[in-house]
Coordinates of C-alpha atoms in Angstrom, one line a residue:
Chain Q
X1 CA -129.9 66.0 130.6
X2 CA -129.2 69.7 131.2
X3 CA -132.0 71.7 132.6
X4 CA -132.6 75.4 133.0
X5 CA -135.1 76.4 135.7
X6 CA -136.6 79.8 135.3
X7 CA -138.4 81.7 138.0
X8 CA -140.9 83.1 138.4
X9 CA -143.0 81.5 135.7
X10 CA -145.6 84.3 135.9
X11 CA -145.1 87.9 137.1
X12 CA -147.6 90.7 137.0
X13 CA -146.5 94.1 138.3
X14 CA -147.3 97.8 138.0
X15 CA -145.6 100.2 135.7
X16 CA -142.6 101.7 137.3
X17 CA -141.7 98.8 139.5
X18 CA -138.5 96.8 139.3
X19 CA -138.2 93.1 138.8
X20 CA -135.7 90.3 138.5
X21 CA -136.1 87.0 136.6
X22 CA -133.8 84.1 137.5
X23 CA -132.4 81.3 135.4
X24 CA -130.7 78.5 137.3
X25 CA -129.0 75.2 136.5
X26 CA -126.7 72.6 138.1
X27 CA -124.8 72.5 134.7
X28 CA -122.1 74.8 133.3
X29 CA -122.8 76.5 130.1
X30 CA -120.4 78.0 127.6
X31 CA -122.8 80.9 127.1
X32 CA -126.2 82.0 128.0
X33 CA -128.8 83.9 126.0
X34 CA -131.9 85.8 126.9
X35 CA -134.8 86.0 124.4
X36 CA -138.1 87.9 124.4
X37 CA -141.1 86.5 122.6
X38 CA -144.3 88.3 121.8
X39 CA -147.6 86.5 120.9
X40 CA -147.6 85.1 117.4
X41 CA -143.9 85.7 116.9
X42 CA -140.7 83.8 117.4
X43 CA -138.2 84.6 120.1
X44 CA -135.9 87.6 119.5
X45 CA -132.4 87.6 121.0
X46 CA -131.8 90.3 123.6
X47 CA -128.3 89.5 124.8
X48 CA -125.6 86.8 125.0
X49 CA -123.4 86.5 128.0
X50 CA -120.2 84.4 127.8
X51 CA -117.9 85.2 130.6
X52 CA -118.5 84.2 134.2
X53 CA -119.5 87.3 136.2
X54 CA -120.3 89.2 133.1
X55 CA -122.8 92.0 133.3
X56 CA -124.5 93.5 130.2
X57 CA -126.9 96.4 130.1
X58 CA -129.5 97.1 127.5
X59 CA -131.3 100.4 128.4
X60 CA -133.4 99.5 131.5
X61 CA -132.5 95.8 131.3
X62 CA -129.4 94.4 133.2
X63 CA -128.2 90.8 132.5
X64 CA -125.8 89.0 134.7
X65 CA -124.0 85.6 134.1
X66 CA -123.1 83.8 137.3
X67 CA -119.4 83.4 138.2
X68 CA -119.6 79.7 137.7
X69 CA -121.6 80.1 134.5
X70 CA -124.5 78.0 135.9
X71 CA -127.0 80.8 136.4
X72 CA -128.1 84.1 135.1
X73 CA -130.5 86.9 136.0
X74 CA -132.4 89.6 134.2
X75 CA -133.3 92.8 136.1
X76 CA -135.7 95.4 134.7
X77 CA -135.7 98.8 136.2
X78 CA -138.8 101.0 136.1
X79 CA -140.8 98.5 134.0
X80 CA -143.0 99.8 131.2
X81 CA -146.1 98.2 129.6
X82 CA -143.9 97.6 126.5
X83 CA -141.8 95.2 128.5
X84 CA -144.7 92.8 128.6
X85 CA -143.9 89.4 127.0
X86 CA -142.4 86.0 127.5
X87 CA -138.8 86.0 128.5
X88 CA -136.7 82.9 127.8
X89 CA -133.2 82.0 128.9
X90 CA -131.2 79.6 126.8
X91 CA -127.9 78.0 127.6
X92 CA -125.3 76.6 125.2
X93 CA -123.9 73.4 126.6
X94 CA -120.1 72.9 126.8
X95 CA -120.6 69.8 124.6
X96 CA -122.9 70.1 121.7
X97 CA -123.2 73.8 121.9
X98 CA -125.4 74.0 118.8
X99 CA -128.4 72.6 120.8
X100 CA -129.5 75.4 123.0
X101 CA -131.3 74.3 126.3
X102 CA -134.2 76.6 127.0
X103 CA -135.8 77.5 130.3
X104 CA -139.6 77.2 130.5
X105 CA -140.0 81.0 130.3
X106 CA -141.3 83.8 132.4
X107 CA -144.5 85.5 131.3
X108 CA -144.2 89.1 132.4
X109 CA -147.2 91.5 132.4
X110 CA -146.7 95.2 133.2
X111 CA -149.9 96.9 134.1
X112 CA -150.3 100.6 133.3
Chain M
X1 CA -138.0 89.2 103.0
X2 CA -134.9 89.2 105.1
X3 CA -136.1 87.1 108.0
X4 CA -136.9 83.4 108.5
X5 CA -140.3 82.5 107.1
X6 CA -142.5 79.5 107.9
X7 CA -145.6 78.1 106.4
X8 CA -148.4 77.5 107.0
X9 CA -148.8 79.9 109.9
X10 CA -151.6 77.8 111.3
X11 CA -152.6 74.2 110.6
X12 CA -155.5 72.2 111.9
X13 CA -155.6 68.5 111.2
X14 CA -157.3 65.4 112.3
X15 CA -155.6 62.7 114.4
X16 CA -153.9 60.2 112.2
X17 CA -153.2 62.6 109.3
X18 CA -149.7 63.5 108.1
X19 CA -148.6 67.2 108.1
X20 CA -145.7 69.0 106.5
X21 CA -144.3 72.2 107.9
X22 CA -142.0 74.4 105.8
X23 CA -139.1 76.7 106.8
X24 CA -137.3 79.2 104.6
X25 CA -134.1 80.3 106.4
X26 CA -132.3 83.5 106.0
X27 CA -130.3 83.4 102.8
X28 CA -126.7 82.3 103.4
X29 CA -127.3 80.9 106.8
X30 CA -125.7 77.5 107.0
X31 CA -127.4 76.2 110.2
X32 CA -131.1 75.5 110.6
X33 CA -132.9 74.4 113.7
X34 CA -136.4 73.1 114.5
X35 CA -138.0 73.5 117.9
X36 CA -141.3 72.7 119.5
X37 CA -143.0 75.0 121.9
X38 CA -146.0 74.0 124.0
X39 CA -148.5 76.7 125.0
X40 CA -146.6 79.5 126.7
X41 CA -143.6 77.3 127.5
X42 CA -140.0 77.1 126.6
X43 CA -138.6 75.6 123.5
X44 CA -137.8 71.9 123.0
X45 CA -135.0 71.1 120.5
X46 CA -136.0 68.8 117.7
X47 CA -133.4 68.7 115.0
X48 CA -130.4 70.6 113.7
X49 CA -128.9 70.9 110.2
X50 CA -125.4 72.3 109.6
X51 CA -124.2 72.6 106.0
X52 CA -123.7 69.2 104.4
X53 CA -123.1 67.4 107.7
X54 CA -125.5 64.7 108.9
X55 CA -128.3 66.3 110.8
X56 CA -128.5 66.0 114.6
X57 CA -131.9 64.2 115.1
X58 CA -131.4 63.6 118.8
X59 CA -134.4 65.8 119.8
X60 CA -137.1 64.1 117.6
X61 CA -139.6 62.7 120.0
X62 CA -140.6 59.6 117.9
X63 CA -140.1 58.0 114.5
X64 CA -143.3 59.8 113.4
X65 CA -141.2 62.9 113.1
X66 CA -138.7 63.5 110.3
X67 CA -137.1 66.5 108.6
X68 CA -135.1 67.2 105.5
X69 CA -133.2 70.2 104.2
X70 CA -133.0 70.4 100.4
X71 CA -130.1 72.1 98.7
X72 CA -128.9 73.5 102.0
X73 CA -131.8 75.9 102.2
X74 CA -135.5 75.2 102.6
X75 CA -136.4 72.6 105.3
X76 CA -139.5 70.5 105.8
X77 CA -140.6 69.0 109.0
X78 CA -143.0 66.1 108.6
X79 CA -145.2 64.6 111.2
X80 CA -146.8 61.3 110.3
X81 CA -150.0 59.9 111.9
X82 CA -150.4 63.0 114.0
X83 CA -151.5 62.7 117.6
X84 CA -153.3 65.2 119.8
X85 CA -150.1 65.6 121.9
X86 CA -148.3 66.9 118.8
X87 CA -150.4 70.1 119.0
X88 CA -147.9 72.9 119.6
X89 CA -146.1 75.8 117.9
X90 CA -143.2 74.5 115.7
X91 CA -140.5 77.1 115.4
X92 CA -137.6 77.2 112.9
X93 CA -134.4 79.2 113.4
X94 CA -131.3 79.8 111.3
X95 CA -127.9 81.0 112.1
X96 CA -124.9 82.1 110.1
X97 CA -122.4 80.0 112.0
X98 CA -122.6 76.8 114.0
X99 CA -122.6 76.8 117.7
X100 CA -125.2 77.6 120.3
X101 CA -123.4 80.9 121.2
X102 CA -124.2 82.3 117.7
X103 CA -127.3 84.2 117.2
X104 CA -130.3 82.2 116.1
X105 CA -133.0 84.1 114.2
X106 CA -136.4 82.6 114.6
X107 CA -139.4 82.5 112.3
X108 CA -142.9 83.2 113.5
X109 CA -143.8 79.6 113.9
X110 CA -146.5 77.2 112.7
X111 CA -149.3 76.6 115.1
X112 CA -150.4 73.0 114.8
X113 CA -153.7 71.8 116.3
X114 CA -154.5 68.1 116.1
X115 CA -158.1 67.3 116.7

C-alpha cells in the first residue's frame, strides 16, 4: 500500500510569515498534485507536478517535486489570511494511476 | 451548473438504515470517482468508473458499500445497514480523461451522520 505522509498536520502562524508543508513517501509517483479545501467544499486542484525536480510557482505559492518523485513540498511566502484552509497532496501511482493516494492533509490557519 | 453536484448535502440516519448518495458529474466527463473523508482528514479512495469499463471497486471497505453509474453519467453510492463508523463526508469527482495525473473536479460532498 502506498502512503503519503504530510507534515505538519496543523499549522497556525501570523500573517506575513513564511511556511513550508511537506509530503513524503517511500514510493515513486508518476505525478503529484496539491489541492486546497475550504470548509463545506470539495478539494480544488492547485498544481500538478510531473517531472522529478520540477518547481512550479503560483503567485506566493511554490511547489517542488523531489528528484526521485517520492516527495514534494509547498512553500508559501508572506502568508495571508485568505491562505487559510486544508492543503492536501495526492500522488498518482505508477501502476493504477487513476487511484490517487492522498495525504492526511495540513490544516493551515493564518492569523491577521 | 458547470460543476460536479452531489445530493443530499447532509444526511442524518439511524444505524442499520440504508442510504443512497447521488453524484452528477460534469457533462462529458468519462471518469467518475467516489472518496470518503473523515473529519478534517485526507481522502480515502472508494470506487472508480471509466466509460463502459468495469468499475474499480478495490477501495470499497465492505460489501455493505456499492455504487453504480447509469448511462455513463449519474452515479449512486449505496451504503446498506449503516454503521456509526460510516459517518464521514463522501466526495465525488469527475475527470475528462482517465489517469490520476488528469485533473479531478470535486463536488461539495455529502455529509453523512449515522446515529
